Coordinates of C-alpha atoms and ligand atoms in Angstrom, one line a residue:
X1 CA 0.0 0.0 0.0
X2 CA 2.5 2.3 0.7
X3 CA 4.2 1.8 -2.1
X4 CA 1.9 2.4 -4.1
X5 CA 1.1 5.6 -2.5
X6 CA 4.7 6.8 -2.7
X7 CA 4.0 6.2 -6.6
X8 CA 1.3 8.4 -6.7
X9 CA 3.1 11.3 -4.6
X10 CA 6.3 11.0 -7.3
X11 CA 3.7 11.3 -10.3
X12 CA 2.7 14.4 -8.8
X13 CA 5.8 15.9 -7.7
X14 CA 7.0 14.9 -11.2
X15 CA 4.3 16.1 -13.0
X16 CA 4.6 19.8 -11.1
X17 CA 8.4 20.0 -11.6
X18 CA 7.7 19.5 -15.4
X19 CA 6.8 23.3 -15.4
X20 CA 9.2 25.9 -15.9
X21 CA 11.2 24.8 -19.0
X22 CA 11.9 27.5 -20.9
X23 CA 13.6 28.0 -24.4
X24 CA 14.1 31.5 -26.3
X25 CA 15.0 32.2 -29.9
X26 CA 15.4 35.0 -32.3
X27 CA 15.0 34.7 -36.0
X28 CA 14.7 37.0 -38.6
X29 CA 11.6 38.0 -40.7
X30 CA 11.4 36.1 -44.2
X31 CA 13.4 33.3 -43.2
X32 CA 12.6 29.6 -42.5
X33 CA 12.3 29.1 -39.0
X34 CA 12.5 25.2 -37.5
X35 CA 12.7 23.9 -34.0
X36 CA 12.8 19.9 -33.5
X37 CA 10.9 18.8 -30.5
X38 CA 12.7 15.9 -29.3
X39 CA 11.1 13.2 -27.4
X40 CA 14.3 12.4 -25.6
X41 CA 14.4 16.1 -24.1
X42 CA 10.7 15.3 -22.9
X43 CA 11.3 11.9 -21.6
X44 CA 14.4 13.4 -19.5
X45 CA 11.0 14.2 -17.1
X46 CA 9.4 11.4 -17.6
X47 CA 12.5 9.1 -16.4
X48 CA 11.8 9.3 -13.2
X49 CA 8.9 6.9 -13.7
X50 CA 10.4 4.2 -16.0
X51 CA 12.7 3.2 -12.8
X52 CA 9.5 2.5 -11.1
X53 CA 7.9 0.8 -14.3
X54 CA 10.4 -0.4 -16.5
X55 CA 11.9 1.1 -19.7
X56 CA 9.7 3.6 -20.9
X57 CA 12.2 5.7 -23.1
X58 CA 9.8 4.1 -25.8
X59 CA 6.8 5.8 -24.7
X60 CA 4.5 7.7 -27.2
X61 CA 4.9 11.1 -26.9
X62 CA 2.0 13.3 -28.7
X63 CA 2.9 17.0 -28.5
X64 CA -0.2 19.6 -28.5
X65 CA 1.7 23.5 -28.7
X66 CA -0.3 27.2 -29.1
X67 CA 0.8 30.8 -28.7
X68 CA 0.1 31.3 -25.2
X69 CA -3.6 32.1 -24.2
X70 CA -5.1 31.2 -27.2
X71 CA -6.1 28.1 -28.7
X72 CA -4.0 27.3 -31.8
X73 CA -0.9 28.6 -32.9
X74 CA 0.2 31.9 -34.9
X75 CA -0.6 32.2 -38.6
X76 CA 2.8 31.7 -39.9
X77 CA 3.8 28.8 -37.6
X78 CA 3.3 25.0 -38.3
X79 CA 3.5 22.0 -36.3
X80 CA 3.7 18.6 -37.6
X81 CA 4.4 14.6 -36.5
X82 CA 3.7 12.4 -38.2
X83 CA 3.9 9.3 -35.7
X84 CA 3.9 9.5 -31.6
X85 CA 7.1 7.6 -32.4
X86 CA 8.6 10.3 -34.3
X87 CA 10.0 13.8 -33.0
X88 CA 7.8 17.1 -33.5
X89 CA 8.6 20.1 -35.4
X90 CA 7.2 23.5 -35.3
X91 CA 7.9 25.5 -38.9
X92 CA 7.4 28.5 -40.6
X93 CA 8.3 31.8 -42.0
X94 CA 7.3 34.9 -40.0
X95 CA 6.4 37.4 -41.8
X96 CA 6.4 40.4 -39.4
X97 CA 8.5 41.2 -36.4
X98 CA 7.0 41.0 -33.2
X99 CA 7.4 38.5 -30.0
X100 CA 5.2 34.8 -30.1
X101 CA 5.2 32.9 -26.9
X102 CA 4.4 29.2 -27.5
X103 CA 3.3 26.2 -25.0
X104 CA 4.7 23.3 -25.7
X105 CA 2.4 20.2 -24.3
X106 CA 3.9 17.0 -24.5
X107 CA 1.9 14.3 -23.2
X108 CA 3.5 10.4 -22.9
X109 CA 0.3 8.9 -24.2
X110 CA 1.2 5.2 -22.0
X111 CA 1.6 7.3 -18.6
X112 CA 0.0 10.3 -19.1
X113 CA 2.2 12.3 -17.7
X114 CA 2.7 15.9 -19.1
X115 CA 5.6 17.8 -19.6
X116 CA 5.5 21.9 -20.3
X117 CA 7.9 23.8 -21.9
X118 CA 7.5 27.8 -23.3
X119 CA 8.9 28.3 -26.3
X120 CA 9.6 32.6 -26.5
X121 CA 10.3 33.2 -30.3
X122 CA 11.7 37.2 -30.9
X123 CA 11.5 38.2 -34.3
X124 CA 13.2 40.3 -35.3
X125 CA 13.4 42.7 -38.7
X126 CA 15.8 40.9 -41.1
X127 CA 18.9 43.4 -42.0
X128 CA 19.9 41.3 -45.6
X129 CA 16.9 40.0 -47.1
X130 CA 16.9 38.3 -50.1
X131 CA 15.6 39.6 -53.2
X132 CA 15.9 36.3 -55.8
X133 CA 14.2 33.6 -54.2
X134 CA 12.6 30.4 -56.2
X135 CA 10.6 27.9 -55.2
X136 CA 11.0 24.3 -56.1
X137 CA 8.9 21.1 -55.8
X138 CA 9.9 17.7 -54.4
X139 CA 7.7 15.3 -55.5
X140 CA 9.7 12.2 -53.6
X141 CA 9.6 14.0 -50.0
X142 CA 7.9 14.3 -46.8
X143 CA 7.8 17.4 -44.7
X144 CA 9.2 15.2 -41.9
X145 CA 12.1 14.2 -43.4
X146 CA 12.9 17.8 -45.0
X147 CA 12.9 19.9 -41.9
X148 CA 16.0 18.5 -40.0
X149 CA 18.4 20.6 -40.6
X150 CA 20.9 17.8 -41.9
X151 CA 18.6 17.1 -44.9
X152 CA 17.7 20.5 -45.5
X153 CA 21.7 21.2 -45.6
X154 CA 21.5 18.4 -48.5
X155 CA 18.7 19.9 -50.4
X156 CA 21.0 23.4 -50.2
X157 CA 23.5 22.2 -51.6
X158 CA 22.2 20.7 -54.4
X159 CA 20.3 23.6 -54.6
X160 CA 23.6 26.1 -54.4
X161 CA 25.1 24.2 -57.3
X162 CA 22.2 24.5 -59.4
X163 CA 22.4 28.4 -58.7
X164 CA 25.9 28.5 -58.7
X165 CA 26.0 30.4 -55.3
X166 CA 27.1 29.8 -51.5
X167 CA 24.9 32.6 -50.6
X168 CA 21.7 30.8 -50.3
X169 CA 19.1 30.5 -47.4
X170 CA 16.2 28.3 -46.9
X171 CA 13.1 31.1 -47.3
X172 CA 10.0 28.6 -46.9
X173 CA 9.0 25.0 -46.9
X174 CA 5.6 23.7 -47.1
X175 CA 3.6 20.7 -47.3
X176 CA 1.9 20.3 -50.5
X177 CA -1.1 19.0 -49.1
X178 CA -1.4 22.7 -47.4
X179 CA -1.0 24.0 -51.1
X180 CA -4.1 22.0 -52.6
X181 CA -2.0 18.5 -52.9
X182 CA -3.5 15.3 -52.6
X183 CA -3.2 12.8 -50.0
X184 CA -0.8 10.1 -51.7
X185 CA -1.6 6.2 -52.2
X186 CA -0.5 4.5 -49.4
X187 CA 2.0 2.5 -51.3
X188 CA 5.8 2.7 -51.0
X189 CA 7.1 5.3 -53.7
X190 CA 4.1 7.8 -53.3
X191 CA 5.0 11.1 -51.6
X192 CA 2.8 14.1 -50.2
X193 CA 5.6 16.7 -51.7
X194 CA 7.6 19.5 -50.7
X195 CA 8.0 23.1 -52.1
X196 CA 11.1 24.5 -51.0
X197 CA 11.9 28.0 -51.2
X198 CA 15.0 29.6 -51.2
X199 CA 16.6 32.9 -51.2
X200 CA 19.6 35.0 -52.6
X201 CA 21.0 38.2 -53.5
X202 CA 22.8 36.6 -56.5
X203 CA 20.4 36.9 -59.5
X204 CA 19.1 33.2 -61.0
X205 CA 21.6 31.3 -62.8
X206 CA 21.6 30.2 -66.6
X207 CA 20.1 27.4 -65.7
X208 CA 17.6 28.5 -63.6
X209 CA 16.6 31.0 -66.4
X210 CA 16.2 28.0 -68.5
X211 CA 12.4 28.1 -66.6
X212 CA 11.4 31.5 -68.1
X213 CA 12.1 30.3 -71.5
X214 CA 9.3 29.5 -73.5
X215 CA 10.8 26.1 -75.0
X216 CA 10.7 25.0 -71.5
X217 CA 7.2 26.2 -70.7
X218 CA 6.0 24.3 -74.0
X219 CA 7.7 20.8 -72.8
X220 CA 5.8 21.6 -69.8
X221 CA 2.3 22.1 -71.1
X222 CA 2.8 19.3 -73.5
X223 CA 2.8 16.0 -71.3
X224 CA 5.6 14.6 -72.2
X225 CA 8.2 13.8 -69.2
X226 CA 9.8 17.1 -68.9
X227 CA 14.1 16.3 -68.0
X228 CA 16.4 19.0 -66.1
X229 CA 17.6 21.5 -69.2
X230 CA 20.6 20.7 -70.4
X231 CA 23.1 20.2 -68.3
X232 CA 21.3 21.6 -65.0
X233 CA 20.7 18.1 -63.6
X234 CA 22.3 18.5 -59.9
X235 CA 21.0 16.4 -57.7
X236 CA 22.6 14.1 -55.9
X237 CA 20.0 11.9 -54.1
X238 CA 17.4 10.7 -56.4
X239 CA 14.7 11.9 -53.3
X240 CA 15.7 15.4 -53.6
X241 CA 15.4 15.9 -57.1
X242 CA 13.3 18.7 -58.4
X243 CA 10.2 18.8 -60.8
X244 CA 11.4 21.3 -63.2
X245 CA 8.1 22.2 -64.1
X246 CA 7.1 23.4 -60.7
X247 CA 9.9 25.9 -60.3
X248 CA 8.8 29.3 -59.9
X249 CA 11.3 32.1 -59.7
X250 CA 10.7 35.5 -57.9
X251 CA 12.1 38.5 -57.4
X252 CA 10.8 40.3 -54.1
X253 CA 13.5 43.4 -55.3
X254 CA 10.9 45.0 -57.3
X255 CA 8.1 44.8 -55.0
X256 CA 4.5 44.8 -57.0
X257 CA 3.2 48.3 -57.2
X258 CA 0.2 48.1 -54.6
X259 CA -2.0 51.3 -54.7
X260 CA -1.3 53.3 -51.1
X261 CA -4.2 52.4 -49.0
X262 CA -5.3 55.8 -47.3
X263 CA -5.9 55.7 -43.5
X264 CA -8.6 57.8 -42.0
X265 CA -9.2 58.5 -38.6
X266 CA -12.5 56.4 -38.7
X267 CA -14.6 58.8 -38.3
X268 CA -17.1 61.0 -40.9
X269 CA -16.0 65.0 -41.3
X270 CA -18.4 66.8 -39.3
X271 CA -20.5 68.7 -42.2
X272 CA -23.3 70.3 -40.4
X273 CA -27.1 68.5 -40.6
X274 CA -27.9 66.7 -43.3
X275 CA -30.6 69.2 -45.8
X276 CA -32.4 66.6 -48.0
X277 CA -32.9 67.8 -51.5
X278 CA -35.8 69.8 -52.5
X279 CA -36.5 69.2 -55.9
X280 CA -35.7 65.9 -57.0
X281 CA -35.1 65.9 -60.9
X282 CA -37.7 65.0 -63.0
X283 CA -37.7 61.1 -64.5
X284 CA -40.0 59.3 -67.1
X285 CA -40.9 56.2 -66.2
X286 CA -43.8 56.0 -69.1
X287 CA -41.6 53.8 -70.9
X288 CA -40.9 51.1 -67.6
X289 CA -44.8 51.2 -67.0
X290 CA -45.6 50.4 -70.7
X291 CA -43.1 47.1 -70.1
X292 CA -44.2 46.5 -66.7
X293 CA -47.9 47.0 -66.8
X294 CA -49.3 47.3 -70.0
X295 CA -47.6 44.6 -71.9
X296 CA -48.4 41.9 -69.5
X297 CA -51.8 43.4 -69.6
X298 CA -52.8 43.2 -73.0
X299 CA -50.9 39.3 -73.1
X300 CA -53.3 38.8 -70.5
X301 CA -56.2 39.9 -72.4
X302 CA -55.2 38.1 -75.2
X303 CA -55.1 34.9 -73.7
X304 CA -58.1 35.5 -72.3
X305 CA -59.9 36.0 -75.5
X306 CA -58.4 32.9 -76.9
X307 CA -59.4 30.9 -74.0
X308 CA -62.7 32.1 -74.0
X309 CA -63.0 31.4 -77.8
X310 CA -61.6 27.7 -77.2
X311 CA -64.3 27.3 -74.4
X312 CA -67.3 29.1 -75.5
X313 CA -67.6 29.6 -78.9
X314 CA -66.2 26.2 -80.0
X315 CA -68.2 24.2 -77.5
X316 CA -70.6 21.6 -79.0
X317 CA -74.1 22.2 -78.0
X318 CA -76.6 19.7 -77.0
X319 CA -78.2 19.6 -80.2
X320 CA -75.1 19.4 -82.4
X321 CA -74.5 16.2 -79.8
X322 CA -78.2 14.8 -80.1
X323 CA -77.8 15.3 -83.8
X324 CA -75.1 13.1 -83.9
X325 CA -76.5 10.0 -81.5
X326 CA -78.6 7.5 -83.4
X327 CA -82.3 7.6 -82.9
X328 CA -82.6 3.8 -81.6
X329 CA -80.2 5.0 -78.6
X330 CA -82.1 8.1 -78.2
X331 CA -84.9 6.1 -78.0
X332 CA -83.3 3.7 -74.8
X333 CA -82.3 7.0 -73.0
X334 CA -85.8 8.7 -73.0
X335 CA -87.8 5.7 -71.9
X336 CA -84.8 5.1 -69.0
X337 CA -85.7 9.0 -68.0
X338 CA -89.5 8.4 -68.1
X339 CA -89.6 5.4 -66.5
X340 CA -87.5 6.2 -63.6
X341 CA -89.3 9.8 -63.2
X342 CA -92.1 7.9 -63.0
X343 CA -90.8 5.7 -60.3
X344 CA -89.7 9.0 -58.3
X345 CA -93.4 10.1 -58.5
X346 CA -94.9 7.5 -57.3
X347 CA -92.6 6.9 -54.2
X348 CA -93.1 10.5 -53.3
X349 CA -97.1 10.2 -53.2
X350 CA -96.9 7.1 -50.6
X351 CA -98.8 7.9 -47.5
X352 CA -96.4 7.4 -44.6
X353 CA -93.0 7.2 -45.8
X354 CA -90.3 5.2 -43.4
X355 CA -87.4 7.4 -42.3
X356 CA -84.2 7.0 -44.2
X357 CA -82.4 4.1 -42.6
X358 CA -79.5 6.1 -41.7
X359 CA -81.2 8.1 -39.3
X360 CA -82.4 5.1 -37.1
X361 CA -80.4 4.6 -33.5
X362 CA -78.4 1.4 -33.3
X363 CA -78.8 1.0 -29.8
X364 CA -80.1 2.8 -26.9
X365 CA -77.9 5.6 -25.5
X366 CA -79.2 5.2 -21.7
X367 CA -80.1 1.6 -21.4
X368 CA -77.6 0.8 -23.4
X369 CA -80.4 -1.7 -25.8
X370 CA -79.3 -2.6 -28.6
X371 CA -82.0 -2.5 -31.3
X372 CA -82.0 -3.8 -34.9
X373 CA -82.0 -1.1 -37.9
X374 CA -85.0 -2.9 -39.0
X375 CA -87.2 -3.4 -36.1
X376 CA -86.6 0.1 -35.2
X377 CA -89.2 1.5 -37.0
X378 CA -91.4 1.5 -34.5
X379 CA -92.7 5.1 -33.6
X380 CA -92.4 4.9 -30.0
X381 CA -89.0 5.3 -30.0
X382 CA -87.7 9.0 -30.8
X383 CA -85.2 8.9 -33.5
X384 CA -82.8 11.4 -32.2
X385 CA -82.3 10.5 -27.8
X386 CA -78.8 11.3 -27.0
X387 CA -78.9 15.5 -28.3
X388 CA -82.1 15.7 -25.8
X389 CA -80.4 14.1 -22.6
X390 CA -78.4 17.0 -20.1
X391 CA -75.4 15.9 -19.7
X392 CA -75.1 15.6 -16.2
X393 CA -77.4 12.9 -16.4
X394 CA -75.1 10.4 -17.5
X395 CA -72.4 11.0 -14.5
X396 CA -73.3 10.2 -10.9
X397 CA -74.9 13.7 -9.1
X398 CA -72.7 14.8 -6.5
Ligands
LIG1 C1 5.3 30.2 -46.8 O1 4.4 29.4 -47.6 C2 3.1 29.3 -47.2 C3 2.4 28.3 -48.1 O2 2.7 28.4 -49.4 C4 2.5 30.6 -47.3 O3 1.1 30.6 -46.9 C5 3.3 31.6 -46.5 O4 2.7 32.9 -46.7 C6 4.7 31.6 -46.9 N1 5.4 32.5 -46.0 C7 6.1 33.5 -46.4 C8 6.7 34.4 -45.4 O5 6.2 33.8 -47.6

């Protein structure tokens, strides 16, 4: 028992001493920004636990992070893992100076125990940005397995050859899936992508020039497999070659010209009481009533004509009708009408006529008697009982 309790007092202790560590960074605007969240760092305050319980430096670890007091994190920044086997990364390129705090959950998904740790970014204005950047696709990647820096150190390189400059930085990397992609087959060989962006103050390369020609832009609208232009092929490892076709080259020198958008103070120019207009200028609508009213009108009159033509005027009469029936069968129909007028006539000079069986009671509303429709004829008892009786009658009197 104690034991056990002791376990329970260390989980806490552990759990509250998890607080407190704290990492700070400055970057610079416009330029890539990654930080690796390694589970080992987290499981350094989890250890304490895996004496009690084993080896546990295999836990899951699922990380949850947001800017501090709000739910999710800033616009610019990214967090991905793919696996709660795999290390955490937090990405992105800020795009304006200013100071993000981020809370960094990590939560050991077989103990549940949490770890906490702030994460202060300070960015700050860049001092040499980059005015050629371009922006290249790699179809055989993962977003994983481009952000440590070892690989992205690869991907430069290949990437400085092809440019034929040192001075090149990493500018922005994105998932393609956040750029419309498509979730990939889960078969070995399909990739989600990668755009890569990179930046330099040397201007683009022959080769990379090659991309604004319009031979190029032909093989790429035509479907045939588009190679590297002529003797641009640099890459090394087959995973981070390029697709040429997806190379886009900018040049952030020449910023577009945006019209100046004028700031007011928010509020109207005081101009004295508003003095509605006394004469308003005069307008013809004649030729909006003769579409809106008369025209419909007179279709409407027309139709009305027509319909009346089609119903009245081109009606067959009686006598056109009894013209056309043969006299034998005229013959049938009148001695049908006679004989059953005659019928009615006689039936309605009968001395006492019976009431119409509908009307006779089936049974005895107070006594409760049933009586057949056919014996019922007898007068003594009133056709209609039930609409005479108070109603009270049939309750016991209190
Ligand atoms: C980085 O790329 C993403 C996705 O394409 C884009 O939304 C973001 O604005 C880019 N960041 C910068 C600073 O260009």
């Amino acid at each position: 028992m104690a034991g056990k309790w002791s376990r329970v007092f260390l989980l806490a202790v552990c759990a509250v001493s998890l607080l407190g560590a704290e990492v700070k960074v400055s970057i610079p605007v416009g330029k890539l920004f990654t930080h690796e969240l390694m589970r080992e760092t987290f499981q350094i305050y989890i250890e304490p636990l895996s004496k009690l319980y084993g080896n546990f430096y295999d836990d899951p670890i699922v990380f949850k992070c947001n800017l501090q007091n709000f739910p999710d994190l800033p616009e610019w920044l990214r967090f991905t893992q793919r696996h709660p086997y795999d290390n955490g990364f937090l990405y992105g390129t800020p795009a304006a100076p200013g100071n993000n705090i981020i809370e960094i959950f990590a939560i050991n998904k077989r103990s549940y125990v949490t770890a906490k740790q702030i994460l202060t970014i300070a960015i700050v204005l860049d001092k040499n940005p980059l005015p050629y950047q371009a922006e290249f696709f790699i179809q055989l990647r993962e977003i994983e397995k481009v952000l440590p820096s070892a690989v992205q150190e690869e991907i430069k390189q290949d990437l400085q050859r092809l440019w034929g400059s040192e001075a090149l930085e990493v500018v922005n990397v994105t998932n393609a899936l956040d750029r419309g992609g498509r979730v990939p087959l889960p078969i070995a060989g399909h990739f989600e992508g990668v755009y890569f962006k990179v930046g330099s103050k040397q201007y683009f390369s022959e080769c990379l020039q090659k991309v604004l020609t319009p031979e190029h832009q032909r093989q790429c609208t035509s479907r045939t497999r588009v190679k590297a232009p002529g003797g641009c092929n640099f890459c090394n490892i087959p995973s981070n070659c390029i697709t040429w076709c997806k190379t886009e080259l900018f040049n952030v020198s020449k910023p577009k010209p945006t019209p100046a958008l004028i700031m007011g103070s928010g509020i109207l120019e005081s101009g004295g009481d508003f003095n509605p207009p006394e004469f308003s200028p005069e307008r013809d609508f004649f030729l909006d009533y003769i579409i809106t009213v008369i025209v419909p009108l007179i279709l409407a009159i027309i139709l009305c004509l027509l319909l009346s033509y089609i119903m009245y005027c081109r009606r067959e009469g009686v006598e056109k009708r009894n013209k056309k029936t043969t006299e034998i069968q005229m013959y049938h129909h009148h001695t049908i009408h006679g004989t059953s007028d005659e019928l009615r006539m006689m039936a309605g000079s009968r001395d006492v006529p019976p009431p119409p069986l509908s009307t006779l009671p089936m049974f005895n509303f107070r006594t409760g008697e049933r009586v057949s429709p056919l014996e019922g004829t007898s007068p003594t008892i009133p056709l209609i009982m039930a609409h005479h009786e108070p109603y009270s009658d049939t309750l016991p009197r209190k």
